CSV table of C-alpha atoms in Angstrom, one decimal:
chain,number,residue,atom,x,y,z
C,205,UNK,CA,86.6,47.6,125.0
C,206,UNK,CA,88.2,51.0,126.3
C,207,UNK,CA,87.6,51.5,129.8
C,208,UNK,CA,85.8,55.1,129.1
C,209,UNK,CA,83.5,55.0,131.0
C,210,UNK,CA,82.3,53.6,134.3
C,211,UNK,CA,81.6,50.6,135.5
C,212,UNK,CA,78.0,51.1,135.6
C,213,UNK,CA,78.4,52.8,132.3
C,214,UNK,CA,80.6,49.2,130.1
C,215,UNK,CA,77.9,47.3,130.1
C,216,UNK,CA,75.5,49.4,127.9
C,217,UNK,CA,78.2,50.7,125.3
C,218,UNK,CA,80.1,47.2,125.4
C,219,UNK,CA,79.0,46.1,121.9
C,220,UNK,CA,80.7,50.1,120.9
C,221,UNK,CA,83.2,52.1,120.4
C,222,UNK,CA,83.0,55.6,121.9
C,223,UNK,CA,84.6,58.1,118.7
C,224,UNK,CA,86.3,61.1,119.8
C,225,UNK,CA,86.9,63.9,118.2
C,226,UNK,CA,89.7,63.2,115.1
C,227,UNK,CA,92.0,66.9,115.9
C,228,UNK,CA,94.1,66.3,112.7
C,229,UNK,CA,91.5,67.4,110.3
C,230,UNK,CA,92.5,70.6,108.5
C,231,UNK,CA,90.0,71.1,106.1
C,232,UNK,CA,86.8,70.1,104.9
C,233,UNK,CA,82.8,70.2,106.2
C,234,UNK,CA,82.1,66.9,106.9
C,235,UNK,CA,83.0,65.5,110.8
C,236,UNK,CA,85.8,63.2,110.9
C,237,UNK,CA,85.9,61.1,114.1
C,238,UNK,CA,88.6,58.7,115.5
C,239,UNK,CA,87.9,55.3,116.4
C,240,UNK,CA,91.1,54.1,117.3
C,241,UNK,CA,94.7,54.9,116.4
C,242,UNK,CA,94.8,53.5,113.3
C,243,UNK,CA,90.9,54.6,112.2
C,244,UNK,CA,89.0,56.8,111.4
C,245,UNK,CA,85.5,57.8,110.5
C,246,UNK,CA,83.2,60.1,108.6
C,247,UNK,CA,79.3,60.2,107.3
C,248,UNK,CA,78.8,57.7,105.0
C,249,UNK,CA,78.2,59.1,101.5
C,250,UNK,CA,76.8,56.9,98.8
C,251,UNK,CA,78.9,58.3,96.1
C,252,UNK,CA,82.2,58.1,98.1
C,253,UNK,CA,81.2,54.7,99.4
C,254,UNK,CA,81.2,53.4,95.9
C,255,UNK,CA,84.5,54.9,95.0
C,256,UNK,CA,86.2,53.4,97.6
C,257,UNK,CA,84.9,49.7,96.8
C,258,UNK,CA,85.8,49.9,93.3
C,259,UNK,CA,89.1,52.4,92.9
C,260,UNK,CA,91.5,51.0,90.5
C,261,UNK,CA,94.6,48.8,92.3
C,262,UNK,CA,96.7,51.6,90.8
C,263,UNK,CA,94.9,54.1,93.1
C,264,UNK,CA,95.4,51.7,95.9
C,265,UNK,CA,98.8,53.8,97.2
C,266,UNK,CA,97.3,57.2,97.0
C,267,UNK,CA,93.9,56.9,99.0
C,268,UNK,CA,93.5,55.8,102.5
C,269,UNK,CA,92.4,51.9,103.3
C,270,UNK,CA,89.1,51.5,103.3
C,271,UNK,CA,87.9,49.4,106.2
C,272,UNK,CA,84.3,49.1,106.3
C,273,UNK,CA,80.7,50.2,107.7
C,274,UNK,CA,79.7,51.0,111.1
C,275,UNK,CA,76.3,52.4,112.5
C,276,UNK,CA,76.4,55.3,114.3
C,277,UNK,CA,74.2,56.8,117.1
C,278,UNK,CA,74.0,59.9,119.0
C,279,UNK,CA,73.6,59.3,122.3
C,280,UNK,CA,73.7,61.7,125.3
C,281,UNK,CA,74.0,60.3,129.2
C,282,UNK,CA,72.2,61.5,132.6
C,283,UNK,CA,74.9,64.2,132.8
C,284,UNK,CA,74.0,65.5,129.3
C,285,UNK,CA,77.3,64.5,127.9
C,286,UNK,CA,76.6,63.9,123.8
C,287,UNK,CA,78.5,61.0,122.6
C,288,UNK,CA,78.7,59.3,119.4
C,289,UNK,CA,79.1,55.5,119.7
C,290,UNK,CA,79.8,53.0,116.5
C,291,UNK,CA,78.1,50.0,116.7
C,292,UNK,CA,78.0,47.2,114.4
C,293,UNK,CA,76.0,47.0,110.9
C,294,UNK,CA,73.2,45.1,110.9
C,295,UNK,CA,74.7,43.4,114.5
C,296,UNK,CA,77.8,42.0,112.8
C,297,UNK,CA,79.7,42.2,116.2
C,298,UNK,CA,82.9,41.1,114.3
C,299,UNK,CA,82.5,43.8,112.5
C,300,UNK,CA,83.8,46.1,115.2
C,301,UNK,CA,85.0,43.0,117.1
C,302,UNK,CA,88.2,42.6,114.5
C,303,UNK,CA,89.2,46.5,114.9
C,304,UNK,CA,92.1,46.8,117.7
C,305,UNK,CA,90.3,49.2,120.1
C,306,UNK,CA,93.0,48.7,122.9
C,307,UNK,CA,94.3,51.8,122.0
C,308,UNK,CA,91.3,53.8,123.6
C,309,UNK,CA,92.8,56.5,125.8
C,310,UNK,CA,91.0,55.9,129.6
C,311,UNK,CA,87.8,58.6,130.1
C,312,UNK,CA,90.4,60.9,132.0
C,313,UNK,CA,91.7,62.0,128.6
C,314,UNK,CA,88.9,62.0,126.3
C,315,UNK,CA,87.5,65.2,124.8
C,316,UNK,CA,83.8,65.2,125.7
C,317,UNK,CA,81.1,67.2,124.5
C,318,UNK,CA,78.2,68.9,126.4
C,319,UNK,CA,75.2,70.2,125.2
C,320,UNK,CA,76.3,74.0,126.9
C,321,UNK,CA,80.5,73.7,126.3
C,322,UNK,CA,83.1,71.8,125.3
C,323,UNK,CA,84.9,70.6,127.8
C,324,UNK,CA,88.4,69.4,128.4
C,325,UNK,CA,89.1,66.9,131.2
C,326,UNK,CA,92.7,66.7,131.4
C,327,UNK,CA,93.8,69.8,133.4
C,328,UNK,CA,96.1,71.5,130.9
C,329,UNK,CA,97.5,75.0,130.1
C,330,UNK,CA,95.4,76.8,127.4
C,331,UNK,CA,96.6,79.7,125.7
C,332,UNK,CA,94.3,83.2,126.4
C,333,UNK,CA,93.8,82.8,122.5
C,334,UNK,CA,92.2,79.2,123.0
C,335,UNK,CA,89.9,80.4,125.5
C,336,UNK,CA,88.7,83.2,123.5
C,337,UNK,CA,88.0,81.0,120.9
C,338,UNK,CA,86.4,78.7,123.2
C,339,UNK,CA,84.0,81.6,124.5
C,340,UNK,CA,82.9,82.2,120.8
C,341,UNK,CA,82.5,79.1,120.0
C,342,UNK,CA,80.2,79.0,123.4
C,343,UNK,CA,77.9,81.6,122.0
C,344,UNK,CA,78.0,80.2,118.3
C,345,UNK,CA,76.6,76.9,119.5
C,346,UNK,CA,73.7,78.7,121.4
C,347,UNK,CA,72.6,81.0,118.3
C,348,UNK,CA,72.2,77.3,116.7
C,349,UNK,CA,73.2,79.1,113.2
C,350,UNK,CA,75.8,77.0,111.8
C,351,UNK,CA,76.1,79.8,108.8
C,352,UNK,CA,77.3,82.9,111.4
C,353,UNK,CA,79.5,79.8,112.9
C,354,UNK,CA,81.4,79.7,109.7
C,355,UNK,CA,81.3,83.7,109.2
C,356,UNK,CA,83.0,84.4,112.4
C,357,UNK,CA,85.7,81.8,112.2
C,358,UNK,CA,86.9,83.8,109.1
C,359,UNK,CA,88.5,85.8,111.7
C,360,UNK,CA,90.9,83.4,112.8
C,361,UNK,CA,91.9,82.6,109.3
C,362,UNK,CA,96.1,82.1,111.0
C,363,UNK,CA,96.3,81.1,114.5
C,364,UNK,CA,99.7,80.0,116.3
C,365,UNK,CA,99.4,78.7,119.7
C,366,UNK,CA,102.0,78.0,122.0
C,367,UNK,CA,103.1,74.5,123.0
C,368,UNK,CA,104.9,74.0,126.5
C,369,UNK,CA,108.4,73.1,126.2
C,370,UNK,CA,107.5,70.3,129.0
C,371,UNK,CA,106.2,67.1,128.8
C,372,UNK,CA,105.6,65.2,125.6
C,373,UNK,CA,104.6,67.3,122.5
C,374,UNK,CA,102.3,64.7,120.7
C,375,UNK,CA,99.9,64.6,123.7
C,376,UNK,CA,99.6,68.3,123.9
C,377,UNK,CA,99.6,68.6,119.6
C,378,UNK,CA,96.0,67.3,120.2
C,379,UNK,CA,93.8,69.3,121.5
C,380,UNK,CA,94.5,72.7,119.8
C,381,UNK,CA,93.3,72.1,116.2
C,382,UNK,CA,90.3,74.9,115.8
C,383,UNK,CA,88.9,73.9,112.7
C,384,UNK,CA,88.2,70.0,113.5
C,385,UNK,CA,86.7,71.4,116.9
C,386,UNK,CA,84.1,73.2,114.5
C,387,UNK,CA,83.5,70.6,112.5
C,388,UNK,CA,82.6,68.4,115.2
C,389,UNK,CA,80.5,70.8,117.3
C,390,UNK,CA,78.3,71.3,113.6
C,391,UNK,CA,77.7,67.4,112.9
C,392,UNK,CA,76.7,67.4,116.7
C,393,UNK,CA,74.2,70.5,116.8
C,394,UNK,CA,72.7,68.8,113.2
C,395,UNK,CA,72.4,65.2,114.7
C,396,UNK,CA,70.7,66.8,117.7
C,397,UNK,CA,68.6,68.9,115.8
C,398,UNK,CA,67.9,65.6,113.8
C,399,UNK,CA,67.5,63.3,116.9
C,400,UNK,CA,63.6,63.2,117.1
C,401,UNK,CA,63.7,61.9,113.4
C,402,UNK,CA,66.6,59.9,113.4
C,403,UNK,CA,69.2,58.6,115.5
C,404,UNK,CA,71.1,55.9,112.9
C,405,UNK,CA,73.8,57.1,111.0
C,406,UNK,CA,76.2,54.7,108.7
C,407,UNK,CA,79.6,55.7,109.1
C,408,UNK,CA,82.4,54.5,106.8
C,409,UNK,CA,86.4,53.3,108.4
C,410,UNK,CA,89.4,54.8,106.8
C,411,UNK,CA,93.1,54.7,107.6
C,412,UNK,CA,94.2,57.2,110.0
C,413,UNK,CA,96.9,58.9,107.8
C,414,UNK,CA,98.6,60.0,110.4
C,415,UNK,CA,98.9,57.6,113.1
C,416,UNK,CA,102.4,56.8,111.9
C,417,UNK,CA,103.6,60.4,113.2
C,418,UNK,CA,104.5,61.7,116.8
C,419,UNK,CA,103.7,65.2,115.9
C,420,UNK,CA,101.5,65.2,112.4
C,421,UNK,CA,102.2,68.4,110.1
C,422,UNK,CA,99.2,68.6,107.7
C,423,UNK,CA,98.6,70.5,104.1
C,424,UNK,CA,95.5,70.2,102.8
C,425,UNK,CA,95.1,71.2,99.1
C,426,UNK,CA,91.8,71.3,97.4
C,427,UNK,CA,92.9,69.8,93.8
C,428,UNK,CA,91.5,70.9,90.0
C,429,UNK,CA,90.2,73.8,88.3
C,430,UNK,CA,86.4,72.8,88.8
C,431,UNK,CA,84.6,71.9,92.3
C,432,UNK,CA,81.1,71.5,91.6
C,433,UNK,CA,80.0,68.2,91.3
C,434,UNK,CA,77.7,66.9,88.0
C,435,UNK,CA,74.7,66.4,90.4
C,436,UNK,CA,75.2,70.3,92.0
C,437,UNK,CA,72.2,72.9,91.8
C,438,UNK,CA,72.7,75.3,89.6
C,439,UNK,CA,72.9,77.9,92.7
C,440,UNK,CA,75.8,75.6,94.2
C,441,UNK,CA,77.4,75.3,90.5
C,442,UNK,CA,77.1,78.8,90.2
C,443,UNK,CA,79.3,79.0,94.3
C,444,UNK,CA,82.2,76.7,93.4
C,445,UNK,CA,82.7,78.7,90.3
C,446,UNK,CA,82.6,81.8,92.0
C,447,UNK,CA,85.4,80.1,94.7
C,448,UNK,CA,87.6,78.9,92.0
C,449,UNK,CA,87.5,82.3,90.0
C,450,UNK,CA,88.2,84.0,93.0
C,451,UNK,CA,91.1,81.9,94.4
C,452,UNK,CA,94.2,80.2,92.8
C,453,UNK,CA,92.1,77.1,92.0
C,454,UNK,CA,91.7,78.9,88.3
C,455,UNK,CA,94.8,79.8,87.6
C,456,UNK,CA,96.8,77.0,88.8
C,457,UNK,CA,94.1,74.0,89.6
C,458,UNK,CA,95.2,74.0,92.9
C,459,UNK,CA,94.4,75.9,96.5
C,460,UNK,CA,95.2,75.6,100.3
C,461,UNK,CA,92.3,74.5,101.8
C,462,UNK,CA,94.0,74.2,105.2
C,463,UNK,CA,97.1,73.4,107.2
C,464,UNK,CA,98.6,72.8,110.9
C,465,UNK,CA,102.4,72.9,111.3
C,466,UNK,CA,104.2,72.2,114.7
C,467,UNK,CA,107.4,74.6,114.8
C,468,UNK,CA,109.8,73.4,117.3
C,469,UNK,CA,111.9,76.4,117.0
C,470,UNK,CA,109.4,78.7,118.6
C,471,UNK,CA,107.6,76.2,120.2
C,472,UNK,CA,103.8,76.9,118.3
C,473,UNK,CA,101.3,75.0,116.1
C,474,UNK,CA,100.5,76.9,113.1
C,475,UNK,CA,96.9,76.5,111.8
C,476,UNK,CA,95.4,77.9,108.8
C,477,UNK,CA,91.9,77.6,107.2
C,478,UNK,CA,90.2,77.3,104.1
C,479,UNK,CA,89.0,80.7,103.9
C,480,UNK,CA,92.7,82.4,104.4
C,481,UNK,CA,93.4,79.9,101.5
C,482,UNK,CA,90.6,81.1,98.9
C,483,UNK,CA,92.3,84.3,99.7
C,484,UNK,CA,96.1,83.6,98.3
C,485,UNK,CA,97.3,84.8,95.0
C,486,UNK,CA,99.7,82.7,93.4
C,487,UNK,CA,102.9,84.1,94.9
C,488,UNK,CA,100.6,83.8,98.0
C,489,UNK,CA,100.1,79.9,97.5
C,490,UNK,CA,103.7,79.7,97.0
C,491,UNK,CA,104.7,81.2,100.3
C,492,UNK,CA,102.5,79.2,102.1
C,493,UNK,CA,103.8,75.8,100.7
C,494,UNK,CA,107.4,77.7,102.0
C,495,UNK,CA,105.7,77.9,105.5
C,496,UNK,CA,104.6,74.2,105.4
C,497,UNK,CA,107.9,72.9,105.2
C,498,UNK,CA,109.6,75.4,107.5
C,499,UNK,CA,109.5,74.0,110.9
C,500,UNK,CA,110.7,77.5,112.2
C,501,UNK,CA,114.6,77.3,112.1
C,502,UNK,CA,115.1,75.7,108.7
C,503,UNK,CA,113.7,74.9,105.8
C,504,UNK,CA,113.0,71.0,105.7
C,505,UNK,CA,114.8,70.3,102.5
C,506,UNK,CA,115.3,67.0,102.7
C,507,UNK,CA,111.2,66.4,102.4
C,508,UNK,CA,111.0,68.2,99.1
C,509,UNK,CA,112.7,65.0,96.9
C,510,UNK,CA,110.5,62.5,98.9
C,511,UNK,CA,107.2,64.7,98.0
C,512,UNK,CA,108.1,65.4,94.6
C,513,UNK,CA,108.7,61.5,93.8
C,514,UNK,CA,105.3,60.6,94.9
C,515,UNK,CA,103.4,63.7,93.5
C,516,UNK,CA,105.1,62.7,90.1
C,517,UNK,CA,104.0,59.3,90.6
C,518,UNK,CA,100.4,60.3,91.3
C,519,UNK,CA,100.4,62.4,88.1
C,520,UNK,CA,101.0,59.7,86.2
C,521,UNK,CA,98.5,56.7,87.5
C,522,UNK,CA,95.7,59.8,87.0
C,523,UNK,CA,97.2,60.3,84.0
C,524,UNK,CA,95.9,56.8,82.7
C,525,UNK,CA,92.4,57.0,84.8
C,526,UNK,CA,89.3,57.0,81.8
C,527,UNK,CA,87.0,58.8,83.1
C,528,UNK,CA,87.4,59.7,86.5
C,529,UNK,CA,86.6,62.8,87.9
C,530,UNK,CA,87.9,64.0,91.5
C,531,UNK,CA,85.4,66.9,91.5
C,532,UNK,CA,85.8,68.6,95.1
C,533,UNK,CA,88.6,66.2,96.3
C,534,UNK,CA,91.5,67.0,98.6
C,535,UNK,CA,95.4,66.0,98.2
C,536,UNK,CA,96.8,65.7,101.5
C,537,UNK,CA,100.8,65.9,101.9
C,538,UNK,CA,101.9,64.7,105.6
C,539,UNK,CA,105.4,64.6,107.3
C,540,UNK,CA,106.4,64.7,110.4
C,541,UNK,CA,107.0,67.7,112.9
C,542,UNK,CA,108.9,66.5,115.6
C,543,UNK,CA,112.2,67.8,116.2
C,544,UNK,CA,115.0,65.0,116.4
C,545,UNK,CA,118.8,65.1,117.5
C,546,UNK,CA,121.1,67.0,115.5
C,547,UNK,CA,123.6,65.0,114.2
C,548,UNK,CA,127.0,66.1,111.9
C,549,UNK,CA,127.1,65.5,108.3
C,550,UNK,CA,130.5,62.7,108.7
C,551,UNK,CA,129.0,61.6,111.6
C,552,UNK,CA,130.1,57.8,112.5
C,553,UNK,CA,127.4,55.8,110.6
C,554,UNK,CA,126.8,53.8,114.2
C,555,UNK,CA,126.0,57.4,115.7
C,556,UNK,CA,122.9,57.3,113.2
C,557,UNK,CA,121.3,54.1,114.2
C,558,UNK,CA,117.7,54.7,115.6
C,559,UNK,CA,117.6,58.4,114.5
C,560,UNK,CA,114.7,58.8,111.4
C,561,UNK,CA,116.0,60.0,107.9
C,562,UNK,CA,115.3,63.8,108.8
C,563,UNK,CA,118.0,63.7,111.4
C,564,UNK,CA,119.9,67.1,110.6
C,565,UNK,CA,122.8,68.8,111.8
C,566,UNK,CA,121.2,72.4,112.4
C,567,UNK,CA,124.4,74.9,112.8
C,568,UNK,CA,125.6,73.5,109.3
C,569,UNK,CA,121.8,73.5,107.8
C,570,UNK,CA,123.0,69.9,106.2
C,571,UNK,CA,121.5,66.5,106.5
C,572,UNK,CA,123.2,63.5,107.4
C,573,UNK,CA,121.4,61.3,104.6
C,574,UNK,CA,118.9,61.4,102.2
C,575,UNK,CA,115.2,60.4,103.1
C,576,UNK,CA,113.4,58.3,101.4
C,577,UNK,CA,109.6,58.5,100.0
C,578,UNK,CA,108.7,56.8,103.2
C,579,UNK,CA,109.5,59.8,105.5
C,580,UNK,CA,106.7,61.9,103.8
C,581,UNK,CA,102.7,61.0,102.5
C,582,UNK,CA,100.8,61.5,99.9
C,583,UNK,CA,97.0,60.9,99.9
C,584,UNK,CA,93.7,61.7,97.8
C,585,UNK,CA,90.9,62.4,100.3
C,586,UNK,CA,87.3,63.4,99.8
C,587,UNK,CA,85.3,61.7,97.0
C,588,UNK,CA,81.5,63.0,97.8
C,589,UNK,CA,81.6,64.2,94.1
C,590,UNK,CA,83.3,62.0,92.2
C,591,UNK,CA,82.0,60.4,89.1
C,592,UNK,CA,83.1,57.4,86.3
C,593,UNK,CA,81.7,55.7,84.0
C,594,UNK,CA,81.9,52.3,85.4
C,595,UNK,CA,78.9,54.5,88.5
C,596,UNK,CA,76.1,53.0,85.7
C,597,UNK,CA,73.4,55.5,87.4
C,598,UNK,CA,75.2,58.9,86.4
C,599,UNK,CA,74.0,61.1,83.7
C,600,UNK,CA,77.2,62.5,82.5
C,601,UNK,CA,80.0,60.5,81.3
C,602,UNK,CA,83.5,61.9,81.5
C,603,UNK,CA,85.8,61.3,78.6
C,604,UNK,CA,89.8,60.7,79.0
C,605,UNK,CA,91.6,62.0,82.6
C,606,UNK,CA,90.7,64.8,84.6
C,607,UNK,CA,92.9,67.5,83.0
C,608,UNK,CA,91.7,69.9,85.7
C,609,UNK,CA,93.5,67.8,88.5
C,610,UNK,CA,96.5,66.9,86.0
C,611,UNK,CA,97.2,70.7,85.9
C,612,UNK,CA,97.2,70.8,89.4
C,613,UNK,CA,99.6,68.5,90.6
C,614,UNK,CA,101.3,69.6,87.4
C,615,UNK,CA,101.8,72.9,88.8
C,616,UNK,CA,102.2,72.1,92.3
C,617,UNK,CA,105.2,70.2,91.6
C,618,UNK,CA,106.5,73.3,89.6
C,619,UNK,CA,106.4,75.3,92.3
C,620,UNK,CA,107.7,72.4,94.8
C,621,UNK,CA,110.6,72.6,92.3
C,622,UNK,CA,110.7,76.6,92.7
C,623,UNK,CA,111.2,76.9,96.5
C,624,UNK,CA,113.5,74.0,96.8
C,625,UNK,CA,116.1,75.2,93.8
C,626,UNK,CA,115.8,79.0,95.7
C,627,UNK,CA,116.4,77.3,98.3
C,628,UNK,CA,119.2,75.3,97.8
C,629,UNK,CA,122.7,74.7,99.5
């Protein structure tokens, strides 16, 4: 168990696991919470749940492992510190028992949450940007209005904060993301809003997509021309439609729904939301894929063969789904941002060992070797809405593949294709 908290304090959360806050979530509503470095968690949705148990073996590649159940309960200590602890479903102890939860970082670094502030433990630099966000974010949490939380983070739609040249980059990369702070602080003001009623929640375990990365760069890209779910209101029906008219989504079956990019040439995290997203015209869209794989000296053009390979792939396994529908879900396309050793093009092939595939030589803007597919990932997140026929229960019963998510990645790869041929050597 991770020595978080005292030793007064083990005892009575030694059967759980304390989740943090998960600060690589770009997009999306619903909380996402670590419970170790190769986990994660979220609200357990029926719908989703079901997908995940019976995916095809084809999908296997292109969604993250699914690892199981946990209960969840909010919990808040003498110090009126609100924590969320997984426990075991049902009191399967192995359960949580065969997760590796060594990885736990000691109670020095956690991000805590109060019922006043957030507060950060680890005495660190924060830019005057992050404390003005913090301040807002202060007085959002005491209107209790999770609506005019939303409304005034469409502000911030682009935010760059600066990273200090010092010290390791990964540990800093943390604790700046603005929209998984949001998301968190919600699920926390509804669970405590909740907590006279209810105090159990049932959690699922994913893979951590991104544990595999010193500094993760994220695009999140909300995939297909329709949103709305069979089972939506006809008020919410009558929203996503309205979303999609107004954003690239109809034209192209494809939008940004958010993104966080580490740029090692200036030194900042880039960060953009869902609402800047809604508001990109095609030409828009395309710029913003440009600024994804710009690290902020060079274009990465040795990640555009890698993602292509495995967007093409994708295309054809949904291709050959009956059925499916991925109403509402999310692609995710991850690399990583850290910046590694320049090395010349005819280097000595011994002055390559131990550098990773993206090793570049900068001045000359060339590559000393080609990547493979393994430098870059490709994941389909986020199946709240998603219906087949093998379901039984639903009403409506889909017919052939999801055109409306073919088109997508049909068109994402075209423009992929676009930037890296105007871009080329």
């Amino acid at each position: 168990m991770s020595p978080a908290f005292g030793a007064m304090e083990v005892e009575h959360y030694s059967k759980g696991v304390l989740l943090e806050p998960f600060v690589h979530q770009v997009g999306g509503h619903s909380c996402v919470l670590r419970f170790n470095d190769k986990t994660i968690c979220k609200p357990l949705i029926q719908r989703e749940h079901q997908f995940y148990e019976t995916l095809p073996a084809e999908m296997h590649k292109f969604t993250p492992q699914y690892e199981g159940v946990v209960s969840v309960s909010f919990e808040e200590d003498e110090d009126g510190n609100l924590c969320l602890i997984a426990y075991p479903l049902n009191g399967d102890h192995d359960n949580l028992e065969s997760l590796d939860n060594s990885d736990c970082e000691p109670k020095s670094k956690l991000l805590r949450w109060t019922n006043k502030k957030t507060v950060l433990l680890e005495n660190e630099k924060l830019t005057k940007e992050w404390v003005r966000q913090h301040r807002k974010e202060e007085k959002m949490m005491k209107s209790h209005k999770l609506e005019e939380e939303f409304e005034l983070l469409k502000k911030s739609e682009v935010l760059y904060y600066s990273v200090e040249k010092k010290g390791n980059v990964s540990s800093q990369f943390k604790h700046h993301n603005p929209w998984s702070m949001k998301c968190h602080q919600q699920q926390l003001q509804r669970m405590k809003e909740n907590a006279k009623h209810r105090n159990q929640y049932k959690f699922i375990l994913l893979e951590n997509l991104t544990s595999r990365y010193e500094v993760p760069c994220v695009l999140d890209l909300k995939m297909g021309t329709r949103q709305h779910g069979d089972d939506a209101s006809e008020e919410k029906k009558a929203n996503q439609i309205r979303k999609c008219q107004q954003s690239t989504s109809a034209v192209i079956g494809v939008r940004v729904c958010g993104m966080q990019v580490y740029q090692p040439g200036s030194g900042q995290l880039m960060f953009m939301n869902k609402y800047h997203g809604r508001k990109l015209s095609v030409q828009g869209f395309k710029e913003a894929l440009y600024q994804f794989f710009h690290n902020g000296k060079y274009l990465r053009r040795e990640l555009f063969e890698p993602v292509l390979k495995k967007l093409t792939e994708l295309k054809s396994v949904l291709e050959k789904q009956e059925s499916y529908r991925f109403y509402s879900s999310s692609l995710l396309i991850i690399y990583d941002g850290k910046e590694l050793p320049d090395v010349p093009v005819d280097s000595d092939p011994e002055d390559l060992e131990g550098l990773s595939e993206e090793s570049s030589d900068e001045s000359a803007g060339a590559y000393a070797y080609k990547p493979t597919a393994s430098s870059v990932d490709v994941r389909m997140i986020d199946f709240a809405h998603t219906t087949c026929r093998y379901y039984g229960e639903d009403s409506v019963v889909h017919e052939g593949q999801d055109t409306g998510y073919v088109f997508g990645l049909q068109n994402l790869i075209a423009i992929i294709k676009e930037i890296r041929d105007e871009n080329s050597e």
